Every structure is written in C-alpha cells, then in structure tokens.
mmCIF file of C-alpha atoms in Angstrom:
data_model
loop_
_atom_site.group_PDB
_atom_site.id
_atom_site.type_symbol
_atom_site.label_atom_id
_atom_site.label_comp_id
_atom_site.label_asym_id
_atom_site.label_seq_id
_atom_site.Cartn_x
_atom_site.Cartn_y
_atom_site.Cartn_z
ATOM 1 C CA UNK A 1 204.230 198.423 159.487
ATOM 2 C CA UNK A 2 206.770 196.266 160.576
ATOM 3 C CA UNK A 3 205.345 195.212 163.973
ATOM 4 C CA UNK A 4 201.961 194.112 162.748
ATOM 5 C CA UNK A 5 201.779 190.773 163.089
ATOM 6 C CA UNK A 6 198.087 190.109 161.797
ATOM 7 C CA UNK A 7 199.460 191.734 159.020
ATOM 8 C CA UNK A 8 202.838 189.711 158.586
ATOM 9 C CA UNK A 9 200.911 186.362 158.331
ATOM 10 C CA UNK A 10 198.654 187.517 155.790
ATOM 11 C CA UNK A 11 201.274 187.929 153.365
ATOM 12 C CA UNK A 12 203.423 185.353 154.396
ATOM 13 C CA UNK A 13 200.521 183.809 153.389
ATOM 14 C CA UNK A 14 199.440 185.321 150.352
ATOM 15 C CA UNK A 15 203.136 185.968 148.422
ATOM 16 C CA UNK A 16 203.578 182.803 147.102
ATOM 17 C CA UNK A 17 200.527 181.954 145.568
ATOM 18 C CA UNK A 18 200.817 185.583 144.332
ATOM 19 C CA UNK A 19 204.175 185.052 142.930
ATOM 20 C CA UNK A 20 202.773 181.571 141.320
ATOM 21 C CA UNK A 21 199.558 183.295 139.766
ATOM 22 C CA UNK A 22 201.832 186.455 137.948
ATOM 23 C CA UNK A 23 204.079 183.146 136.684
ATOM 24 C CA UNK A 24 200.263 181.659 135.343
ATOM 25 C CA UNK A 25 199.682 184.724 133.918
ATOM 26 C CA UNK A 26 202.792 185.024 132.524
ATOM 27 C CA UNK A 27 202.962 181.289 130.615
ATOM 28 C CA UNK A 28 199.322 181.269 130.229
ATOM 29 C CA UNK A 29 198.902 184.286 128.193
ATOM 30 C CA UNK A 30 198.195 182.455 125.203
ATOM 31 C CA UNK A 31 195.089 181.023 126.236
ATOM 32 C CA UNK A 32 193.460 183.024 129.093
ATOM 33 C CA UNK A 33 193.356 186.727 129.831
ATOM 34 C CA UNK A 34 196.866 188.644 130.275
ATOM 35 C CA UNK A 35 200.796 187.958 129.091
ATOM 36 C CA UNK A 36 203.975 190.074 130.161
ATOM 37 C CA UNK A 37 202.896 193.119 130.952
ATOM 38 C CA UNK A 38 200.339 192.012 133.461
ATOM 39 C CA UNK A 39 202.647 189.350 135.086
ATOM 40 C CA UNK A 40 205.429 191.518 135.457
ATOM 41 C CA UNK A 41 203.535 194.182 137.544
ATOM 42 C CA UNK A 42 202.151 191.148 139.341
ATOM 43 C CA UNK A 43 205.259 189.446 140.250
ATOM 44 C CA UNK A 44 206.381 193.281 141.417
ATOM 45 C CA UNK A 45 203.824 193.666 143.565
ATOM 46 C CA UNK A 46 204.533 190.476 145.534
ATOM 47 C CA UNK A 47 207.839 192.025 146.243
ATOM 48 C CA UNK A 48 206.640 195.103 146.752
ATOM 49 C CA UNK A 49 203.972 193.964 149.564
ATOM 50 C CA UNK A 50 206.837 191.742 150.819
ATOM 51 C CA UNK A 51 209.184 195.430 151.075
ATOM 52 C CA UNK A 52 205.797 197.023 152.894
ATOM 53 C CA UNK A 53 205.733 194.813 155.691
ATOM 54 C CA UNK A 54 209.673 193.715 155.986
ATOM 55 C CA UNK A 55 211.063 196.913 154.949
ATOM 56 C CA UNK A 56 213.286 197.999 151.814
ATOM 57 C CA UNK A 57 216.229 196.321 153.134
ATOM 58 C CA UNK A 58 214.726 193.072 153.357
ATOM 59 C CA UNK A 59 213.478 193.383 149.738
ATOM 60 C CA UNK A 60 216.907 194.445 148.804
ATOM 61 C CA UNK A 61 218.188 191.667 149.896
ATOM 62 C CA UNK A 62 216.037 189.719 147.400
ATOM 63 C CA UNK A 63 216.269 191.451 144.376
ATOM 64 C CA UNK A 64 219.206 194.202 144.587
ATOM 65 C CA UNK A 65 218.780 197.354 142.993
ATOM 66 C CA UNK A 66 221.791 196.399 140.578
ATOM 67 C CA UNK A 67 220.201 192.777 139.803
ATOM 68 C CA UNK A 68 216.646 194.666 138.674
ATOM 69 C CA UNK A 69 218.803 197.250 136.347
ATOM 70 C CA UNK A 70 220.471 194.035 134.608
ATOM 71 C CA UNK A 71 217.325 192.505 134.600
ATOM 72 C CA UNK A 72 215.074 195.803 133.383
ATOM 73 C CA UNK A 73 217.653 195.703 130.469
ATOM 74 C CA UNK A 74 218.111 192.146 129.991
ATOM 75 C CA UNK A 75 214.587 192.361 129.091
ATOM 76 C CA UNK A 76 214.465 194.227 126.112
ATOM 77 C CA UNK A 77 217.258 192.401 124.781
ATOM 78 C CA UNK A 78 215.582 189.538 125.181
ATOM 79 C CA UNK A 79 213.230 191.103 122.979
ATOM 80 C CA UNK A 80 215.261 192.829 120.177
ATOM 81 C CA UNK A 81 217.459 189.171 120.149
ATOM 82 C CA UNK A 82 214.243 187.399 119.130
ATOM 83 C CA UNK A 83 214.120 189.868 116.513
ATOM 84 C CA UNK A 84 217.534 189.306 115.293
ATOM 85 C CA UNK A 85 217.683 185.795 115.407
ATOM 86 C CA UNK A 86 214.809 185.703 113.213
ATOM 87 C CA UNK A 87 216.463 188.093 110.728
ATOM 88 C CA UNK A 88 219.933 185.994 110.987
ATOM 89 C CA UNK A 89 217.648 182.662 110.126
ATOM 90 C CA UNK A 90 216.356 184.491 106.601
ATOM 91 C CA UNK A 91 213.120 185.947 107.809
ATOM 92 C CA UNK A 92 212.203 189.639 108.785
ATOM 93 C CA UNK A 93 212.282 191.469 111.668
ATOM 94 C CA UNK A 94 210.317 189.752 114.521
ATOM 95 C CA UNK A 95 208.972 187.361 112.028
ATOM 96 C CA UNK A 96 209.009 184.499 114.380
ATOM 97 C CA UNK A 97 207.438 181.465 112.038
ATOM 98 C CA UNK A 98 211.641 180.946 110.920
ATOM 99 C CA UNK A 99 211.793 179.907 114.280
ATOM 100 C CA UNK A 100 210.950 176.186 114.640
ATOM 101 C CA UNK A 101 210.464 174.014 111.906
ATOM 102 C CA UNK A 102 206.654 174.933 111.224
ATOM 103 C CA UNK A 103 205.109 177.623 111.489
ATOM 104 C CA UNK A 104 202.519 177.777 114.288
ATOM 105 C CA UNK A 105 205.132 176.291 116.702
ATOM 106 C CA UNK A 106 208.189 179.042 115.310
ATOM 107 C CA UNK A 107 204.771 181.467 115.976
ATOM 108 C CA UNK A 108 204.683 179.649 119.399
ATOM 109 C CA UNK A 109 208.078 179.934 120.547
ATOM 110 C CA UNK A 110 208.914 183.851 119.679
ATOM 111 C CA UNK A 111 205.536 184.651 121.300
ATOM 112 C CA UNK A 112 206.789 183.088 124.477
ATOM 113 C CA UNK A 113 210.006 184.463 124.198
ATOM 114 C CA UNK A 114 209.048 188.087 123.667
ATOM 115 C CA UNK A 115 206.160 187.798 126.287
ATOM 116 C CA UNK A 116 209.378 186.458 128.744
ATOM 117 C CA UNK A 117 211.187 189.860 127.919
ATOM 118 C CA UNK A 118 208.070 192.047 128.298
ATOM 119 C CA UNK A 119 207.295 190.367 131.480
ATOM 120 C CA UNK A 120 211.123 190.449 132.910
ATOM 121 C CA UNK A 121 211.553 194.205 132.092
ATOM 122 C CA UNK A 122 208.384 195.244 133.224
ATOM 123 C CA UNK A 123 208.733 193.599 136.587
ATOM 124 C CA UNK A 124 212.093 195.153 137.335
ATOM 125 C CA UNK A 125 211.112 198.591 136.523
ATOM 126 C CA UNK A 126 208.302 198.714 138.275
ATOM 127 C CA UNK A 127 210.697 197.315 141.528
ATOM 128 C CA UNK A 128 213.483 200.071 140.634
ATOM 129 C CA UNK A 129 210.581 202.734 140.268
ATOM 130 C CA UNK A 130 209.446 201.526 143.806
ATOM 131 C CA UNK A 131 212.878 201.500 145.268
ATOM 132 C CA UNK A 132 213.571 204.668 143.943
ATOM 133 C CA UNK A 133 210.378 206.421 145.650
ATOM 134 C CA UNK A 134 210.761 204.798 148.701
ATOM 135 C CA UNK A 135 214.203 204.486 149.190
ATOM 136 C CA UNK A 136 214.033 208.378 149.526
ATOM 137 C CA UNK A 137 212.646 208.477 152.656
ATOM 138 C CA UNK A 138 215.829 206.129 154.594
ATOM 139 C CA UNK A 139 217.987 208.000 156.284
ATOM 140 C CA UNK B 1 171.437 194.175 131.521
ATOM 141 C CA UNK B 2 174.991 195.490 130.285
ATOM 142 C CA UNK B 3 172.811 198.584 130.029
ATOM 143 C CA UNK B 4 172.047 198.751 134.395
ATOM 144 C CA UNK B 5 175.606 198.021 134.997
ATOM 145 C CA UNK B 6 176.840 200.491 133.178
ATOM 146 C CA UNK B 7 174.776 203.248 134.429
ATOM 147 C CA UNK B 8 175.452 201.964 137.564
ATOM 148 C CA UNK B 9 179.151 201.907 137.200
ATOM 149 C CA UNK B 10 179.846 205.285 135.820
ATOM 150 C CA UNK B 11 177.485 206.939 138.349
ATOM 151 C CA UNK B 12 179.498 205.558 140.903
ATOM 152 C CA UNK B 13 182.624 206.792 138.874
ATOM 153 C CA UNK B 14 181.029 210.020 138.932
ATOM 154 C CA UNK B 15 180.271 209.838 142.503
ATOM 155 C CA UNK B 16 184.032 208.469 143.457
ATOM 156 C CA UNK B 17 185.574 211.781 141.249
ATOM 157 C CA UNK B 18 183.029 214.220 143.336
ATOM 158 C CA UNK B 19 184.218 212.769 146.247
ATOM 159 C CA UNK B 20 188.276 213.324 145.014
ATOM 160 C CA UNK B 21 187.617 216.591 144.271
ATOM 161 C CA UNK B 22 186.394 217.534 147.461
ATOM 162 C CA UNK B 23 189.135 215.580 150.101
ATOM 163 C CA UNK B 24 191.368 217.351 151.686
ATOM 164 C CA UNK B 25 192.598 214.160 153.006
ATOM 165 C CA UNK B 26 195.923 213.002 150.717
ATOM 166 C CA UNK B 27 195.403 209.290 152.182
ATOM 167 C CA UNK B 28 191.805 209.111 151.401
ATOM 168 C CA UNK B 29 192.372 210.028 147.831
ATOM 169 C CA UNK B 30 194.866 207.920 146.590
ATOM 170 C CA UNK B 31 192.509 205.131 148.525
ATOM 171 C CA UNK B 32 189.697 206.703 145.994
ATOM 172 C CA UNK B 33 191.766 206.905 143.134
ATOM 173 C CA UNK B 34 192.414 202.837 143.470
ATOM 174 C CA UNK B 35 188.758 202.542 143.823
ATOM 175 C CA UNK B 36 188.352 204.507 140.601
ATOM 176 C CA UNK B 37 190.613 202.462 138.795
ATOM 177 C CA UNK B 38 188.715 199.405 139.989
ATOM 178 C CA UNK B 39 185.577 200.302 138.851
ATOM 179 C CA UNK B 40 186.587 201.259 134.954
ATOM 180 C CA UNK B 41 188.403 197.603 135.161
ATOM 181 C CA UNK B 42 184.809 196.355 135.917
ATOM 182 C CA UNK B 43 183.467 198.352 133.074
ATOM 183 C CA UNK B 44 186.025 197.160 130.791
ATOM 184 C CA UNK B 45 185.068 193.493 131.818
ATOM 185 C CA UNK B 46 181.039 194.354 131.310
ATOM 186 C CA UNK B 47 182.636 195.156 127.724
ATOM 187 C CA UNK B 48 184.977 192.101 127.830
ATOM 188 C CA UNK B 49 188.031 193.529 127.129
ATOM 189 C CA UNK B 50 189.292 191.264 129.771
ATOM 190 C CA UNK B 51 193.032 191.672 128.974
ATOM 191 C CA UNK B 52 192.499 195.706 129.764
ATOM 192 C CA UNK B 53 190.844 195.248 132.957
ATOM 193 C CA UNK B 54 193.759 193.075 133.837
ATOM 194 C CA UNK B 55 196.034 195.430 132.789
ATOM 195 C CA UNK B 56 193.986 198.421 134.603
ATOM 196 C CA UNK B 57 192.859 196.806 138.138
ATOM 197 C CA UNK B 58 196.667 195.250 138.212
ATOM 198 C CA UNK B 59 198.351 198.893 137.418
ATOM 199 C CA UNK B 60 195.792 201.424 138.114
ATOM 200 C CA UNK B 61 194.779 199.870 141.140
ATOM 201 C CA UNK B 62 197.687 198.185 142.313
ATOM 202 C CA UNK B 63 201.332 199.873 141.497
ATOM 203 C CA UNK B 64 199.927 203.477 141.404
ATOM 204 C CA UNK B 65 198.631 203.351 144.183
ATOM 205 C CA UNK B 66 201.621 202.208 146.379
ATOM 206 C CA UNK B 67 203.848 204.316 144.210
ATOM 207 C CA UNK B 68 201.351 207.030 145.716
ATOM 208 C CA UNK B 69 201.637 205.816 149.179
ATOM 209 C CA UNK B 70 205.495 205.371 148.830
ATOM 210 C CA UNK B 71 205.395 209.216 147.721
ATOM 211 C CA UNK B 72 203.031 210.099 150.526
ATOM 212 C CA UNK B 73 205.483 208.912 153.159
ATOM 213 C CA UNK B 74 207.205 212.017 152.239
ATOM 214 C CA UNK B 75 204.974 214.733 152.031
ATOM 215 C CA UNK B 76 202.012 216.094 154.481
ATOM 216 C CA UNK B 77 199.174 214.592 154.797
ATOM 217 C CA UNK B 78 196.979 217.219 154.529
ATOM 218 C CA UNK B 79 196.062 219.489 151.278
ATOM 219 C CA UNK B 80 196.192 223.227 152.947
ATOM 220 C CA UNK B 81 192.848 224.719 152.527
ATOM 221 C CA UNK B 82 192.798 227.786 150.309
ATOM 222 C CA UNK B 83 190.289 230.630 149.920
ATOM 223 C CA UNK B 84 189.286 230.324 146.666
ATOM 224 C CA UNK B 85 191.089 233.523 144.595
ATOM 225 C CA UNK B 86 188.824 233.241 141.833
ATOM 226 C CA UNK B 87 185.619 232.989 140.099
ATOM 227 C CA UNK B 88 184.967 230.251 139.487
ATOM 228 C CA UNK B 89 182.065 230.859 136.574
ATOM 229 C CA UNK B 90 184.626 231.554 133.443
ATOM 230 C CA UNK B 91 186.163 227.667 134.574
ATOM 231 C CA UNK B 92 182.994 226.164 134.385
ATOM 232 C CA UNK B 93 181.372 227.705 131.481
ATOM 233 C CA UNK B 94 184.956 226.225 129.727
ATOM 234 C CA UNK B 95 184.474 223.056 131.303
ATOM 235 C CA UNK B 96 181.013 222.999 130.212
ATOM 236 C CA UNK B 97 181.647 223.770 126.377
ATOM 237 C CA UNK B 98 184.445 221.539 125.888
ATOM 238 C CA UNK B 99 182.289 218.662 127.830
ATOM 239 C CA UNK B 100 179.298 219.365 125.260
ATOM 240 C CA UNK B 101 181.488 219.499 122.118
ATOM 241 C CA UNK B 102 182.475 216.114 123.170
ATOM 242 C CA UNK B 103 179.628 215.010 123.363
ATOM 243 C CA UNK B 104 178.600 216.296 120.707
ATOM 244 C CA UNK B 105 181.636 214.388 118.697
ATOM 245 C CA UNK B 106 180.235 210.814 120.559
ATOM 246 C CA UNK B 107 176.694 211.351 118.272
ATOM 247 C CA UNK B 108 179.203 210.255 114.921
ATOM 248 C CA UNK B 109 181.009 207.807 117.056
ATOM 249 C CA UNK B 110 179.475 204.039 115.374
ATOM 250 C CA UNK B 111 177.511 202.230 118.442
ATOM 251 C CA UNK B 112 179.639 200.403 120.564
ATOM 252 C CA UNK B 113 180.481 196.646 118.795
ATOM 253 C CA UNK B 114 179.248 197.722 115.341
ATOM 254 C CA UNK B 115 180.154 195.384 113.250
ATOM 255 C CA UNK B 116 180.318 197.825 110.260
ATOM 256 C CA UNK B 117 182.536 200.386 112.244
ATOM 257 C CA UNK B 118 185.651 201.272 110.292
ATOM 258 C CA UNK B 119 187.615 199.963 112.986
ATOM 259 C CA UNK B 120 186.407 196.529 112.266
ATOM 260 C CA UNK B 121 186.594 196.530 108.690
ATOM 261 C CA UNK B 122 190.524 197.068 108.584
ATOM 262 C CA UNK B 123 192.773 194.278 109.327
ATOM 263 C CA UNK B 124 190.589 192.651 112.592
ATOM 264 C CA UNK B 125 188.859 190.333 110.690
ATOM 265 C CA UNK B 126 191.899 189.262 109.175
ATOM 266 C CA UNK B 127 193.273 188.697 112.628
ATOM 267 C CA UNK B 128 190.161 187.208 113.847
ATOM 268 C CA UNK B 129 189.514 184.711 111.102
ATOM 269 C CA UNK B 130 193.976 183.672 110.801
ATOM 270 C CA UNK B 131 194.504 183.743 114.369
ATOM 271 C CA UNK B 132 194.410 180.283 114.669
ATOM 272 C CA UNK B 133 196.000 178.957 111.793
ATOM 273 C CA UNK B 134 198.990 181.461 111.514
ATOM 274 C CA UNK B 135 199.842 181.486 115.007
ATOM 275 C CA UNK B 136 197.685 178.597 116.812
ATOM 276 C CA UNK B 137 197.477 181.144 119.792
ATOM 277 C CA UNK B 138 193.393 180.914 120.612
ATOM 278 C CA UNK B 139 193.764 184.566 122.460
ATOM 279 C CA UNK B 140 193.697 187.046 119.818
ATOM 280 C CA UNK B 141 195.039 190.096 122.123
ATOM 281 C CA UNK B 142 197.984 188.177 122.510
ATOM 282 C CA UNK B 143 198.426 187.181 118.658
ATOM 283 C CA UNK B 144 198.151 190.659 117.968
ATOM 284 C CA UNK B 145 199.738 192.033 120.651
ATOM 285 C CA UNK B 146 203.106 189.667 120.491
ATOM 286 C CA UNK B 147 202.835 188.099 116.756
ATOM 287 C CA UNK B 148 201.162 190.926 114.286
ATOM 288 C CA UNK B 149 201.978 194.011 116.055
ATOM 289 C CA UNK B 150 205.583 192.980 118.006
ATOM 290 C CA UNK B 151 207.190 195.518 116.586
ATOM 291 C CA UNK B 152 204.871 197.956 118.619
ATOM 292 C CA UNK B 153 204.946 196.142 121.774
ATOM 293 C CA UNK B 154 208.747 195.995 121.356
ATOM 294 C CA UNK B 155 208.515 200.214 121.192
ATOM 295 C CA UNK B 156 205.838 199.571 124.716
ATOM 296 C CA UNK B 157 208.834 197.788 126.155
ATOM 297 C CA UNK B 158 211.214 200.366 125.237
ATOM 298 C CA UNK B 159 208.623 202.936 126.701
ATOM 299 C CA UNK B 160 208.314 201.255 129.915
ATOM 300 C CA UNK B 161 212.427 200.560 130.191
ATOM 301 C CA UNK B 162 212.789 204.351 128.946
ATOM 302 C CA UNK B 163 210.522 205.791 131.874
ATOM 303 C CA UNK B 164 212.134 203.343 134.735
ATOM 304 C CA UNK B 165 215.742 205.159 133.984
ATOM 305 C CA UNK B 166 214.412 208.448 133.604
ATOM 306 C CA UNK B 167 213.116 207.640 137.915
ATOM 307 C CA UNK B 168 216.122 206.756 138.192
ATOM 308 C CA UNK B 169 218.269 210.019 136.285
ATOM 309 C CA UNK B 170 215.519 211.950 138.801
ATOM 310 C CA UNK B 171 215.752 210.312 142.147
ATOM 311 C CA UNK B 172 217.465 207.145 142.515
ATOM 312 C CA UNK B 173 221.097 207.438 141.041
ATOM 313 C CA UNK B 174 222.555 205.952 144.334
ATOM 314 C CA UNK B 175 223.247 202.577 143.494
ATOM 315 C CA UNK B 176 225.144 201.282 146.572
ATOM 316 C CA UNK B 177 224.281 203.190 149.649
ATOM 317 C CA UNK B 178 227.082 204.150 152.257
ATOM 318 C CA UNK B 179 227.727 201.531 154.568
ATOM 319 C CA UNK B 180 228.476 203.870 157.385
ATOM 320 C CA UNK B 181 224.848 204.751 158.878
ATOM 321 C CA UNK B 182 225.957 207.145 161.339
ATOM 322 C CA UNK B 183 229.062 207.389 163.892
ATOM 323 C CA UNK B 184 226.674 207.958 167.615
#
C-alpha cells in the first residue's frame, strides 16, 4: 500500500487527531465513556495505520520493538507501584484514598495513575503483537 | 423502540454469521467478522453499556481485524473447497439441542434491567449510591473498574502483558534484525 497516495493523505490526515482522541479517552475516562484499555488500543492503532501505509520499518522507527517491551512492562509496574506506595503510606493494597491528603482526590490520583499503566501496557502489546505478525512476512 | 432495534440488529447478526459461514473468500470474512463486531457494539450501546461498545467496536472491530489481515498476508487467500465427508444430520440435531437447552436456561434468566435481579442486589447499589462521595469519579465503570475492583483490573493487565510475551515466545523472539539484507 505504499504507493497510494489518496490513501497516504487520508491518514496523514487522520493520525493525529486519532492519536489526540485515544489521549481524551485516556484522561477523560473519569467522566465520559472509556479509560486505559480503550485508549491504549486506540493510540495502537494510529501506529498501526501509520505501519500500513509507511511500512514496518517506518513504524519501527517510531516506537522500536525494544522501546514497546520496556514500555508493555513499565506498565504494569506502574500499576503494582501504585499499589505499593499505598501499602508503604499505611493503607492496603491499591487502597488509593492514602494517597493525597483527602480522600476523593488520593481516590483521584491512583485512578489516574493505574488507568496511565493500563493504558501504556495495553498500547505496547497490542504494537509488539502487530509487529510480531507482520514482521513475519519481511524478508 | 429498543425493542425494533434489537430485532433488527441481531437479524442482521444472524444474517452477517450465514454469510461467514458460507465465504470461501478469507478477505471477505475477516471484512465480515469486523462488521459483526460492529453491530454487537451497537447493541451494547441500544443497552448503554457504552464503555463495552467502546471496548468492542475499538478491539473487535479494529485490532482483530488487522491482526487478521497482518496474518492473511501470509497465507492463501482462498479456503480450498471440500466435499463434504459427512452427514451432516447428527451435527445439527447437536447443534439444535444444545441451542434449545439454552434457551431453555434464558426462561429463568430475570428480564433484562430488573431491578430485583440478584445481580443488582449485591454490592451495585452500594457502588451506585458511594460513587460519588468515595471516589468523586461521576463514571461508575471506571470507579469500579480502577477504585473497587483494581485488584482485578491489575490481574486484566497482567492478562493482557502475559498474552503479548507469549506472541512473542511464539513468533517474534528476534529483537534486532540482521543488518545485512542480502549480499546481490
């Protein structure tokens, strides 16, 4: 696909404000539909349309396969931290209201942070489940 | 209303998994299956579970199919057409039974948004009623989903992590690929 030029300026077009709705979706999952899981494969998909039409290389180029491993585990430790800095500040496990000096905004921050993890792991496995498929077929 | 949609939607479900079933054409299914996919999100917005119609039109519709399409790029196009080698009457008449016992099983099912259904006895009130003043988060999926049930979403996470290196155990372990592409 990587002489179709109709093609090309469509999603030239169409990536960024993709990219900026999955990062909507992502920090706006408190108050509308959606939240990490739906961003990440969002923000994938960008990339991923961006690999269709300008090939794998290109996409490798910006997000290497070793940046979306760190990333795919960076993730869940993201996560699992949130869930040990609430134990180390005297609450329980994932108990986030130790967070902040009230309660709604401790409940505010860890649901940020832990929607930032989902979203961050999810994207980059999704990207090194797509790089592994099509990555097969390079010579 | 909801009722027409719905009757409209799953027939053309219906329709959409007839028409799967009978391709031959590789391309043209994974093109249905995305249309599939889009058509249960709409149902689950006429039932406004809007978070899983995200979730389904943006990973049913979306990743699957160009993980399909990535996949196809490998293999032929075409299914082979087979002679059937079989009857096909002992299939159906299983098909058929297990099909009516489920059925059957939907008659004790409580009507869809029941507000006496055991499901909504348990803790959702609870969640519906606190959501607000625990959390201050005015979507409740995402109270429950981040706040009262992290530690499950935290095992989803895992899940998701755990499948992405399995693909990779499979078929990606190459990390850096050989800088040499060929000598001619």
């Amino acid at each position: 696909m990587k002489h179709n030029l109709i093609l090309r300026v469509t999603a030239k077009t169409l990536i960024p404000p993709i990219i900026i709705f999955a990062l909507y979706v992502q920090f706006h999952g408190d108050f509308g539909p959606g939240g990490g899981f739906q961003a990440g494969v969002i923000l994938s998909a960008a990339i991923i349309l961006y690999s269709l039409l300008f090939g794998l290389d290109a996409a490798e180029k910006v997000i290497t396969p070793t940046v979306a491993r760190i990333l795919a585990s960076l993730g869940v430790l993201i996560y699992m931290g949130v869930g040990f800095a609430t134990v180390l500040l005297g609450g329980n496990y994932l108990d986030y209201s130790v967070l902040a000096d009230t309660q709604v905004a401790g409940q505010h921050l860890g649901i940020l942070l832990v929607e930032l993890g989902v979203g961050v792991t999810v994207c980059s496995v999704m990207l090194l489940i797509f790089f592994a498929f099509a990555g097969r077929g390079r010579p | 209303m909801d009722l027409y949609i719905n009757i409209i939607l799953l027939a053309l479900m219906a329709i959409t998994a007839l028409a799967i079933l009978r391709m031959t054409n590789i391309f043209a299914i994974v093109m249905l299956f995305g249309i599939f996919s889009f058509l249960s999100a709409v149902l689950f917005v006429v039932m406004d579970a809007v978070d899983v119609a995200f979730t389904e039109a943006a990973v049913g519709a979306g990743i699957s199919t160009v993980l399909m399409i990535a996949t196809m790029a490998l293999i032929k196009n075409q299914e082979e057409k087979r002679p059937l080698g079989h009857r096909p009457w002992l299939p159906l008449l299983v098909v058929f039974i297990t099909g009516a016992a489920l059925v059957y099983g939907t008659l004790d099912i409580p009507a869809f948004g029941d507000p006496n259904a055991p499901a909504q006895k348990h803790v959702a009130p609870y969640y519906l009623e606190k959501s607000i003043s625990d959390t201050g988060v005015p979507n409740v999926v995402t109270s429950v989903l981040a706040s009262y049930r992290g530690f499950d979403t935290l095992g989803e996470v895992v899940v998701v992590f755990t499948a992405g290196i399995a693909v990779l155990i499979l078929i990606g372990g190459r990390l850096t690929r050989p800088t040499k592409r060929r000598d001619k």
